[in-house]
Coordinates of N, CA, C and O in Angstrom, one line a residue:
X1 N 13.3 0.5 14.8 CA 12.0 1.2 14.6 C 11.1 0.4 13.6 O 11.6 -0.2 12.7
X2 N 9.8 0.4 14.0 CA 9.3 -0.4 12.6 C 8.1 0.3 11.9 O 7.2 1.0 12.3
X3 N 8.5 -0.1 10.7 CA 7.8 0.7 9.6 C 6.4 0.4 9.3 O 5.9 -0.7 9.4
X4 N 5.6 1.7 8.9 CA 4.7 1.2 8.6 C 4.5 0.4 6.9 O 5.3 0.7 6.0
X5 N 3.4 -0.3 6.6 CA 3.3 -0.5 5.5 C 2.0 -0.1 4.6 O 0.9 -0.1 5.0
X6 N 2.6 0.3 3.4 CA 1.5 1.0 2.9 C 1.6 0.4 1.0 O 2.5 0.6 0.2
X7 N 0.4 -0.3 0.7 CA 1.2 -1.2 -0.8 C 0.9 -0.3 -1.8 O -0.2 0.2 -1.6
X8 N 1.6 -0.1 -2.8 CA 1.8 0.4 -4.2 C 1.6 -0.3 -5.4 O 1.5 0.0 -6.6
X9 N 1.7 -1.7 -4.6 CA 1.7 -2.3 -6.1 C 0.6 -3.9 -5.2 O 0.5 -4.1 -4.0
X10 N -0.1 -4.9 -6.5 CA -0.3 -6.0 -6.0 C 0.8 -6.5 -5.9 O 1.7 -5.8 -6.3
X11 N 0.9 -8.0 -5.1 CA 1.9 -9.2 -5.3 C 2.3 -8.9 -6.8 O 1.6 -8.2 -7.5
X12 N 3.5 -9.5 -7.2 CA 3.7 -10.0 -8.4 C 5.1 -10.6 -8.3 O 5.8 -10.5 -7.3
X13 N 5.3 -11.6 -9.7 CA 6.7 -12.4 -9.8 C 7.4 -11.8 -11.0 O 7.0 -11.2 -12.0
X14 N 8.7 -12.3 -10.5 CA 9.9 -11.7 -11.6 C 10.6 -12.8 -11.7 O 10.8 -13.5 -10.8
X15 N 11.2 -13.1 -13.1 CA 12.6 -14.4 -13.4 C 13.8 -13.4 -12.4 O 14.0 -12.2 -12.6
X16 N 14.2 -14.1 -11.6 CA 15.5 -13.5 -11.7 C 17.0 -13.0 -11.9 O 18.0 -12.7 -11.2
X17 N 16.4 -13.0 -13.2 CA 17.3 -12.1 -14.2 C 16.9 -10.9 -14.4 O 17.6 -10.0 -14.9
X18 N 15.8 -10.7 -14.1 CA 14.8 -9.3 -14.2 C 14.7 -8.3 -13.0 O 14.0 -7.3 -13.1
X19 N 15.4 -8.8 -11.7 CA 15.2 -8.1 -10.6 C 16.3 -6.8 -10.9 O 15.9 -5.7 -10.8
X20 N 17.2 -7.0 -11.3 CA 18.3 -5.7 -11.3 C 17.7 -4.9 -12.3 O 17.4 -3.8 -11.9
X21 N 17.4 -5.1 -13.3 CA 16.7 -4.2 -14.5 C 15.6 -3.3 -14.0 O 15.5 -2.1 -14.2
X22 N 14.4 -4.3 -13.0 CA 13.2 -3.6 -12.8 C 13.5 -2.7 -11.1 O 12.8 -1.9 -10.5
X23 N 14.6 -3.0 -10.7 CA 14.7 -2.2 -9.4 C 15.8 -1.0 -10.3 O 16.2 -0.1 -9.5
X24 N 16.3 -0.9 -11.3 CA 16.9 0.1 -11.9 C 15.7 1.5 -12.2 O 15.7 2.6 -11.8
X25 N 14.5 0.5 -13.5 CA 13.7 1.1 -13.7 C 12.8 1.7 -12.9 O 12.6 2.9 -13.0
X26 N 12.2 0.8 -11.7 CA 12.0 1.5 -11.4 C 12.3 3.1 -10.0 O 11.6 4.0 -9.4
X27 N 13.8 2.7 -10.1 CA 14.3 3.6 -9.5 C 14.2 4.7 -10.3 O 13.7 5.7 -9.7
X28 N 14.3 4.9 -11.4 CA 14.7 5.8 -12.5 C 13.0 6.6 -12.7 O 12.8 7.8 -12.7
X29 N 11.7 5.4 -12.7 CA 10.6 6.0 -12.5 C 10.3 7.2 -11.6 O 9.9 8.3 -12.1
X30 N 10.6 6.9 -10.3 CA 10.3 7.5 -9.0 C 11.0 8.8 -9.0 O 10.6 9.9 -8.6
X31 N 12.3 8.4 -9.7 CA 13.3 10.0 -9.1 C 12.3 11.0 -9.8 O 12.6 11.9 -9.0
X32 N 11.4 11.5 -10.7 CA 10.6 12.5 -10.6 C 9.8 13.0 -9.9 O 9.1 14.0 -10.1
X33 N 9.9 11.7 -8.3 CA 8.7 12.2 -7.5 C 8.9 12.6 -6.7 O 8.5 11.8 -5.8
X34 N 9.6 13.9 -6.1 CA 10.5 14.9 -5.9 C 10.0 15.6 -4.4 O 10.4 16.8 -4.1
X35 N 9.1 14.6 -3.6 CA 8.3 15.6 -2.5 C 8.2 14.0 -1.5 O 8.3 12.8 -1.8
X36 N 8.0 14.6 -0.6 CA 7.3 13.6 0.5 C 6.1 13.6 0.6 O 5.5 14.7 0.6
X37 N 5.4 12.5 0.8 CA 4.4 12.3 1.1 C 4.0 12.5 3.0 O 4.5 11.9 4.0
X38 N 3.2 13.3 2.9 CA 2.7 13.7 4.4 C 1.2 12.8 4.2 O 0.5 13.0 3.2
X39 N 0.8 11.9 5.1 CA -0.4 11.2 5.0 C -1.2 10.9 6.6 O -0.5 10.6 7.5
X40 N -2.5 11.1 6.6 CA -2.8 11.4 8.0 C -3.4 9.5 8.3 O -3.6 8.6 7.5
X41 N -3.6 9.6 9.7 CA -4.4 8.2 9.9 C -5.9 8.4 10.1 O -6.2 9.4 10.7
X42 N -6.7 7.7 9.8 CA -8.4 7.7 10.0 C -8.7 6.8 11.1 O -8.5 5.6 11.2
X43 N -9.2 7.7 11.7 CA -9.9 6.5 12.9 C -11.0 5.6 12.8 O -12.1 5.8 13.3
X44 N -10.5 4.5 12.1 CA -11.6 3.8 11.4 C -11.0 2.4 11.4 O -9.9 2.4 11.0
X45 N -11.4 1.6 11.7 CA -10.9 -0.2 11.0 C -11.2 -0.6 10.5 O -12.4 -0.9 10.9
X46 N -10.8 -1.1 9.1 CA -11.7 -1.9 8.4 C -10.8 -3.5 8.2 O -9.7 -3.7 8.7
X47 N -11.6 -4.2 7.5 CA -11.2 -5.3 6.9 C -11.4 -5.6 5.5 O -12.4 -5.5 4.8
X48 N -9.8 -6.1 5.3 CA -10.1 -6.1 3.7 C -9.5 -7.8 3.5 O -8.9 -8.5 4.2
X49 N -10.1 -7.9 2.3 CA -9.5 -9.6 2.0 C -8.5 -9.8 0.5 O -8.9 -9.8 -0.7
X50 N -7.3 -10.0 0.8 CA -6.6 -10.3 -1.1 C -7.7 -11.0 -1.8 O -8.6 -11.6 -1.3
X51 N -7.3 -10.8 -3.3 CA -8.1 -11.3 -4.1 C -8.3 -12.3 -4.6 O -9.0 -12.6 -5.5
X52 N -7.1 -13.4 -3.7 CA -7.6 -14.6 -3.6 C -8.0 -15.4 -2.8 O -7.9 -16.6 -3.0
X53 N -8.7 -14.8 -1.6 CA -9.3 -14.8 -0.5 C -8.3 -16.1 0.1 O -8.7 -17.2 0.2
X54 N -6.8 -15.5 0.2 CA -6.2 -16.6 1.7 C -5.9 -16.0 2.5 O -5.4 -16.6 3.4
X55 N -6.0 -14.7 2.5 CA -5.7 -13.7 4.1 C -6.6 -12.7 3.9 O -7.1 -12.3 2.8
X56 N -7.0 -12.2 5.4 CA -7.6 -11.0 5.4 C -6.7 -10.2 6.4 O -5.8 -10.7 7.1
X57 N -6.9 -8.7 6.4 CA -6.0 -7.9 7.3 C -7.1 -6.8 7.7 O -8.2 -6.5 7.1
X58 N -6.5 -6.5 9.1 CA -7.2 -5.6 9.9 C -6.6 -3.9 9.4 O -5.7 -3.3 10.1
X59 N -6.8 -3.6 8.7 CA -6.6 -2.1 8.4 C -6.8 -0.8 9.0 O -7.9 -0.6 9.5
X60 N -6.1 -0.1 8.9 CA -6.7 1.5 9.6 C -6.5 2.5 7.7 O -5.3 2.5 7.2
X61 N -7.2 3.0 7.3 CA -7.5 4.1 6.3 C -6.2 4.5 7.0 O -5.7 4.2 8.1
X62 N -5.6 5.5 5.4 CA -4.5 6.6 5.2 C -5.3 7.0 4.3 O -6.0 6.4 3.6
X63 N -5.2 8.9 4.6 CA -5.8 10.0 3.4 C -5.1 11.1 3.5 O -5.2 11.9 4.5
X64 N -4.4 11.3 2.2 CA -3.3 12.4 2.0 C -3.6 13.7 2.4 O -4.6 14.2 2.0
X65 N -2.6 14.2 3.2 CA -2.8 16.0 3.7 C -3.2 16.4 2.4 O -2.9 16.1 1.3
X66 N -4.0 17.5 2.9 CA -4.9 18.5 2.2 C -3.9 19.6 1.5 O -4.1 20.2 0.5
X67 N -2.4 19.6 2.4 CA -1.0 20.6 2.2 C -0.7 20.6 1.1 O -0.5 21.4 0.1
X68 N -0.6 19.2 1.4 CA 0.4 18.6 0.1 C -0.9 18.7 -0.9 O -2.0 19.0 -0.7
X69 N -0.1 18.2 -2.3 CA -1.4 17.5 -3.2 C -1.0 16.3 -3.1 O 0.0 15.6 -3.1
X70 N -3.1 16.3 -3.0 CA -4.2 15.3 -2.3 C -4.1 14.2 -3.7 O -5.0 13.4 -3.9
X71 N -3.0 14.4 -4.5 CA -3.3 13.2 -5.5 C -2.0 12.3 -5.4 O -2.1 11.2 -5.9
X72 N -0.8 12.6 -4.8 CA 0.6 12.3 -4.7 C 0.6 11.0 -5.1 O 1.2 10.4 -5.9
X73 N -0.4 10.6 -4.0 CA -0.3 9.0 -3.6 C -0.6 8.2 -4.7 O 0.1 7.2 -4.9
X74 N -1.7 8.5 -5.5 CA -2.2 8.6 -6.7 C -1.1 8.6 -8.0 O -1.2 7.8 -9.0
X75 N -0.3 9.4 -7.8 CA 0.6 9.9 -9.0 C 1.6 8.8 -9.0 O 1.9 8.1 -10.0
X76 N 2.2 8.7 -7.7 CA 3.3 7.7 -7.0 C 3.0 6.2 -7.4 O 4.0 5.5 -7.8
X77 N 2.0 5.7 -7.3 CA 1.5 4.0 -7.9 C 1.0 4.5 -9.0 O 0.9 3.2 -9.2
X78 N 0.5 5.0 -10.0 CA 0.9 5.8 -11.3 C 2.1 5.3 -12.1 O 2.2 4.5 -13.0
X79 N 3.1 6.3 -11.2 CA 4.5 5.8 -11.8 C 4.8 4.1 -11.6 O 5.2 3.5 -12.6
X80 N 4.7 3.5 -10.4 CA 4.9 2.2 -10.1 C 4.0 1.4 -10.9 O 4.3 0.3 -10.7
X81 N 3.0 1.4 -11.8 CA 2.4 1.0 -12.8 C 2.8 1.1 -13.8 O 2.4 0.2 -14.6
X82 N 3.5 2.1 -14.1 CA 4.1 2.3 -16.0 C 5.4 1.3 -15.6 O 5.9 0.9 -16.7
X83 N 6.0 0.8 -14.6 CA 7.3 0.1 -14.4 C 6.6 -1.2 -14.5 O 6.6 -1.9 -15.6
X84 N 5.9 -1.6 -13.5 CA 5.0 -3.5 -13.3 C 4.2 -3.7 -14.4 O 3.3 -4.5 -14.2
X85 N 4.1 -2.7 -16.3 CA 3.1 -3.1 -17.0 C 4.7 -3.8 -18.0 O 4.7 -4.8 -18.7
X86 N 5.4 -3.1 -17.8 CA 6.3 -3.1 -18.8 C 7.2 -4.6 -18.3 O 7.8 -5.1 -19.2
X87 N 7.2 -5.1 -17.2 CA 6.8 -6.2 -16.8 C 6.3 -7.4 -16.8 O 6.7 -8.4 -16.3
X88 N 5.2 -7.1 -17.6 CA 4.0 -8.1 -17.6 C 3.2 -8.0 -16.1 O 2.3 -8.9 -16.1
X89 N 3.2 -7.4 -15.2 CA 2.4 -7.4 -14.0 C 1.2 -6.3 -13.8 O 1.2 -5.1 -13.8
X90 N 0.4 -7.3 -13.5 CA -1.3 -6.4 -13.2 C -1.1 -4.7 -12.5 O -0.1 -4.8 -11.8
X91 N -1.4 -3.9 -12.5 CA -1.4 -2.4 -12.1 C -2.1 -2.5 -11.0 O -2.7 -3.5 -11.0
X92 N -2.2 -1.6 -9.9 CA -2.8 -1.9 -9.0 C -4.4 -1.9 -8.8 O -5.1 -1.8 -9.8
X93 N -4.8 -2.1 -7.9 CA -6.4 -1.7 -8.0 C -7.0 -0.2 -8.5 O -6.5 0.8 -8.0
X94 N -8.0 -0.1 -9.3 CA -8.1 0.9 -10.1 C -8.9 1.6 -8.8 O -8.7 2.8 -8.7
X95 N -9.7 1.1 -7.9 CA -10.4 1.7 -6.9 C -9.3 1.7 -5.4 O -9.8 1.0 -4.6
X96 N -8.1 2.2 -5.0 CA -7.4 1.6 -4.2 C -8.0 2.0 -2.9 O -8.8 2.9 -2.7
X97 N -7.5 1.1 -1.9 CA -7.9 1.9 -0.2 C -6.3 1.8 0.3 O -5.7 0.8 0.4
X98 N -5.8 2.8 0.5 CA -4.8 2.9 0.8 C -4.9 3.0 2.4 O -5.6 3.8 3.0
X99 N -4.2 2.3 2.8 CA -4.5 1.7 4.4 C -3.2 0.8 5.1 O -2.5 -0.1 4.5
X100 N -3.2 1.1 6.0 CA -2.0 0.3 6.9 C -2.5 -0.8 7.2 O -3.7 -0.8 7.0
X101 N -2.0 -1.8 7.7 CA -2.5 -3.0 8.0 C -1.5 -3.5 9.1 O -0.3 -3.7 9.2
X102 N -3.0 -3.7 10.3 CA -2.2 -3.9 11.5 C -2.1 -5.4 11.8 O -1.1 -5.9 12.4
X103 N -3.1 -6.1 11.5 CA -3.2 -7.5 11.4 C -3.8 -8.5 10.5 O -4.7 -8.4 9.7
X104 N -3.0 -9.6 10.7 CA -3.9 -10.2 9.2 C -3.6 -11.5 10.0 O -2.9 -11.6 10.9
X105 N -4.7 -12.9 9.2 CA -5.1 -14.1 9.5 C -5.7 -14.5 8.1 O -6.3 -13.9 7.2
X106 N -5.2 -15.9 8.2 CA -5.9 -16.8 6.9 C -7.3 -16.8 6.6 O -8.2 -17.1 7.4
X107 N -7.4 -16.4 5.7 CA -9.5 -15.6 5.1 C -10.3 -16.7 5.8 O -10.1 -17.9 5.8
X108 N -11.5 -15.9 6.4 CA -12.8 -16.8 6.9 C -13.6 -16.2 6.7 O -13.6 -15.0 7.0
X109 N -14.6 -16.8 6.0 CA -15.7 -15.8 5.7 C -16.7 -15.2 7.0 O -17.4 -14.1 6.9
X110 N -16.6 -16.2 8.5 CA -17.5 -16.3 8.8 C -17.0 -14.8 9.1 O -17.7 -13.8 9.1
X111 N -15.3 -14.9 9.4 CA -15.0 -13.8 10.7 C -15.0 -12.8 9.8 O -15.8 -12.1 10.3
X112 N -14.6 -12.2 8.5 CA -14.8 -11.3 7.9 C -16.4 -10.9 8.0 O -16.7 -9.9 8.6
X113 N -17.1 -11.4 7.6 CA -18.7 -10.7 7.3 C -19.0 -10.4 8.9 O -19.5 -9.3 9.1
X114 N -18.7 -11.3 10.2 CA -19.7 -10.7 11.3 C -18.4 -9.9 11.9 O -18.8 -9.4 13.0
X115 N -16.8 -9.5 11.5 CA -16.1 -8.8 12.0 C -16.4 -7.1 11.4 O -16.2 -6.1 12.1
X116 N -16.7 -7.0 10.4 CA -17.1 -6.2 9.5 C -18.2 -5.3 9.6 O -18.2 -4.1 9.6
X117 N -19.3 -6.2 9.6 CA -20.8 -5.7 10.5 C -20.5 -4.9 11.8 O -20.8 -3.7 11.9
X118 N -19.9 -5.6 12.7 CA -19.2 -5.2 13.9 C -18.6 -3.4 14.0 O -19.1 -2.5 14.6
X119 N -17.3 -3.6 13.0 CA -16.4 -2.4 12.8 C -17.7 -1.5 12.4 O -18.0 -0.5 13.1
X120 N -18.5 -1.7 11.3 CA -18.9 -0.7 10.4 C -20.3 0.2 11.6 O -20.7 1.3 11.6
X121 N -20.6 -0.7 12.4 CA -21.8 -0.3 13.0 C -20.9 0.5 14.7 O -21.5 1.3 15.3
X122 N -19.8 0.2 15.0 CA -19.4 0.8 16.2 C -17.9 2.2 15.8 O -17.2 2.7 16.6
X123 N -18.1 2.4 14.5 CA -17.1 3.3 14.8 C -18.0 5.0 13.7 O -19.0 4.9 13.0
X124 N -17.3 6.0 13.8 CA -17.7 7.0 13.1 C -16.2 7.6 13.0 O -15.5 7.8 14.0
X125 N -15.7 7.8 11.7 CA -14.9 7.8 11.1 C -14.0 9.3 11.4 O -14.7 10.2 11.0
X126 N -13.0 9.7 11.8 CA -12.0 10.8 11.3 C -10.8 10.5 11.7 O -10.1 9.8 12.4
X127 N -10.6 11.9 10.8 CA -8.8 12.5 10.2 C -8.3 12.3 11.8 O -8.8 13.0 12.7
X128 N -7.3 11.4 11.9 CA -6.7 11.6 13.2 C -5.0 13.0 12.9 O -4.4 13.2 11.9
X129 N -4.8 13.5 14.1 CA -3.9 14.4 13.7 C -2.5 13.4 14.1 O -2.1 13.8 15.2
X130 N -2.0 12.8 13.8 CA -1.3 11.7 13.3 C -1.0 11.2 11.9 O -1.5 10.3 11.2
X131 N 0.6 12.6 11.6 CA 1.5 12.1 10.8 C 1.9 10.8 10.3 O 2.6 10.1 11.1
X132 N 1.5 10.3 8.9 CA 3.0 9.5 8.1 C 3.5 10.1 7.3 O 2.9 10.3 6.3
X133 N 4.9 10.5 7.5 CA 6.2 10.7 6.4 C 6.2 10.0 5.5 O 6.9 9.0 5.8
X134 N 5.9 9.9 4.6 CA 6.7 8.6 3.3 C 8.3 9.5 2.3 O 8.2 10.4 1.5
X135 N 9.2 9.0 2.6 CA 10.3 9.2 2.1 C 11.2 8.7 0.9 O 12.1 9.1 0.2
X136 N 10.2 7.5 0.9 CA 10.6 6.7 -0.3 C 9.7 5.3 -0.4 O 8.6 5.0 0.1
X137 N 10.7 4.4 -1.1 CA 9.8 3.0 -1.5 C 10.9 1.9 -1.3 O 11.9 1.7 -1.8
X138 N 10.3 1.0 -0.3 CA 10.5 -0.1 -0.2 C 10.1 -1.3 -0.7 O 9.1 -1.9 -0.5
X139 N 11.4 -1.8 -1.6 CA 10.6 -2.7 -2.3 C 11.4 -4.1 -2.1 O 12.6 -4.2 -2.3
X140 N 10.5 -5.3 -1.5 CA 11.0 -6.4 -1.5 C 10.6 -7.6 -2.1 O 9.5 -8.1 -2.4
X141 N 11.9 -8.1 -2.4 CA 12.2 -9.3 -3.2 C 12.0 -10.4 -2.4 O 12.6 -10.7 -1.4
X142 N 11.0 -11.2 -3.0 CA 10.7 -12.4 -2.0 C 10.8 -11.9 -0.7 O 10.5 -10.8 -0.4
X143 N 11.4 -12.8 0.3 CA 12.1 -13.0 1.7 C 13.1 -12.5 2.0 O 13.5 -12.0 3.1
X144 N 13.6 -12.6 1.1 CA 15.3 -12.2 1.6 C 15.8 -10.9 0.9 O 16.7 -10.5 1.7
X145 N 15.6 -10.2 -0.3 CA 16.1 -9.6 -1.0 C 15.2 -8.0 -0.5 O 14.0 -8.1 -0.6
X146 N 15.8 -6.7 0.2 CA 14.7 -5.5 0.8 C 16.2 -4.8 0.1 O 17.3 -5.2 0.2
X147 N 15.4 -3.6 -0.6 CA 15.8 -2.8 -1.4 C 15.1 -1.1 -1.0 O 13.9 -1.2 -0.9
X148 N 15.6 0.1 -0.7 CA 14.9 1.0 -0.3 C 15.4 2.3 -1.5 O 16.6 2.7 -1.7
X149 N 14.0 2.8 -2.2 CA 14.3 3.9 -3.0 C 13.9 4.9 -2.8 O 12.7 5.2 -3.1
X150 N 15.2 6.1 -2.0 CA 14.6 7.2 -1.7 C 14.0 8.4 -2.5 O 14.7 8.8 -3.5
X151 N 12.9 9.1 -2.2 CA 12.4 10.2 -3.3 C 13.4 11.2 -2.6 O 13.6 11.7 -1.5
X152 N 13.9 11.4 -4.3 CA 15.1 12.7 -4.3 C 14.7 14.0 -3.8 O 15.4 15.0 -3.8

């Protein structure tokens, strides 16, 4: 089955000697976060670009059920920030768009600005009734190293 992806944290690097400590911590972080996340999809695509403009990705919006509390998502990279500061690594974006990403390609300006224009003028936006579970956090080490931390 394949998962969706949904990021919590930017990129960042670790020596490693520091990988077992910070997947300890932040295991130890999360176990207070005691609920599942229920998250719906928006029917919307956007495009967004990393912030060092070498990929862009084709996105669809996620926005947390109204059931649950609407800040979880919020609380959850919260916690995953008090672990990546203690680190030395940037916190996430203080404005986040929390969004799946269904495709990505190395950044072009041309195709981002008239792909964009495009999306923004042909769609009108809503809550699709289409569940995501989130059960826990997947966190991977480089390429090779996939680690999964389930919420208790």
């Amino acid at each position: 089955s394949q998962l969706l992806h949904i990021s919590l944290s930017k990129p960042f690097y670790l020596q490693k000697q520091s990988i077992s400590s910070f997947l300890k911590d932040l295991k130890q972080r999360v176990q207070c976060f005691r609920r599942t996340l229920k998250l719906y999809l928006v029917k919307k695509t956007e495009i967004l670009t990393n912030e060092d403009r070498t990929r862009s990705f084709l996105t669809v919006p996620v926005v947390p059920s109204l059931s649950t509390n609407g800040n979880a998502i919020q609380h959850l990279v919260a916690l995953v920030d008090e672990v990546l500061e203690k680190y030395g690594a940037s916190k996430y974006y203080s404005y986040a768009k929390f969004h799946v990403s269904i495709a990505s390609w190395t950044y072009d300006s041309w195709i981002v600005e008239n792909c964009q224009e495009y999306l923004s003028e042909e769609q009108q936006p809503e809550v699709l009734d289409f569940n995501l579970i989130v059960r826990g956090i997947h966190c991977d080490i480089g390429t090779v190293e996939k680690h999964y931390i389930p919420f208790e």
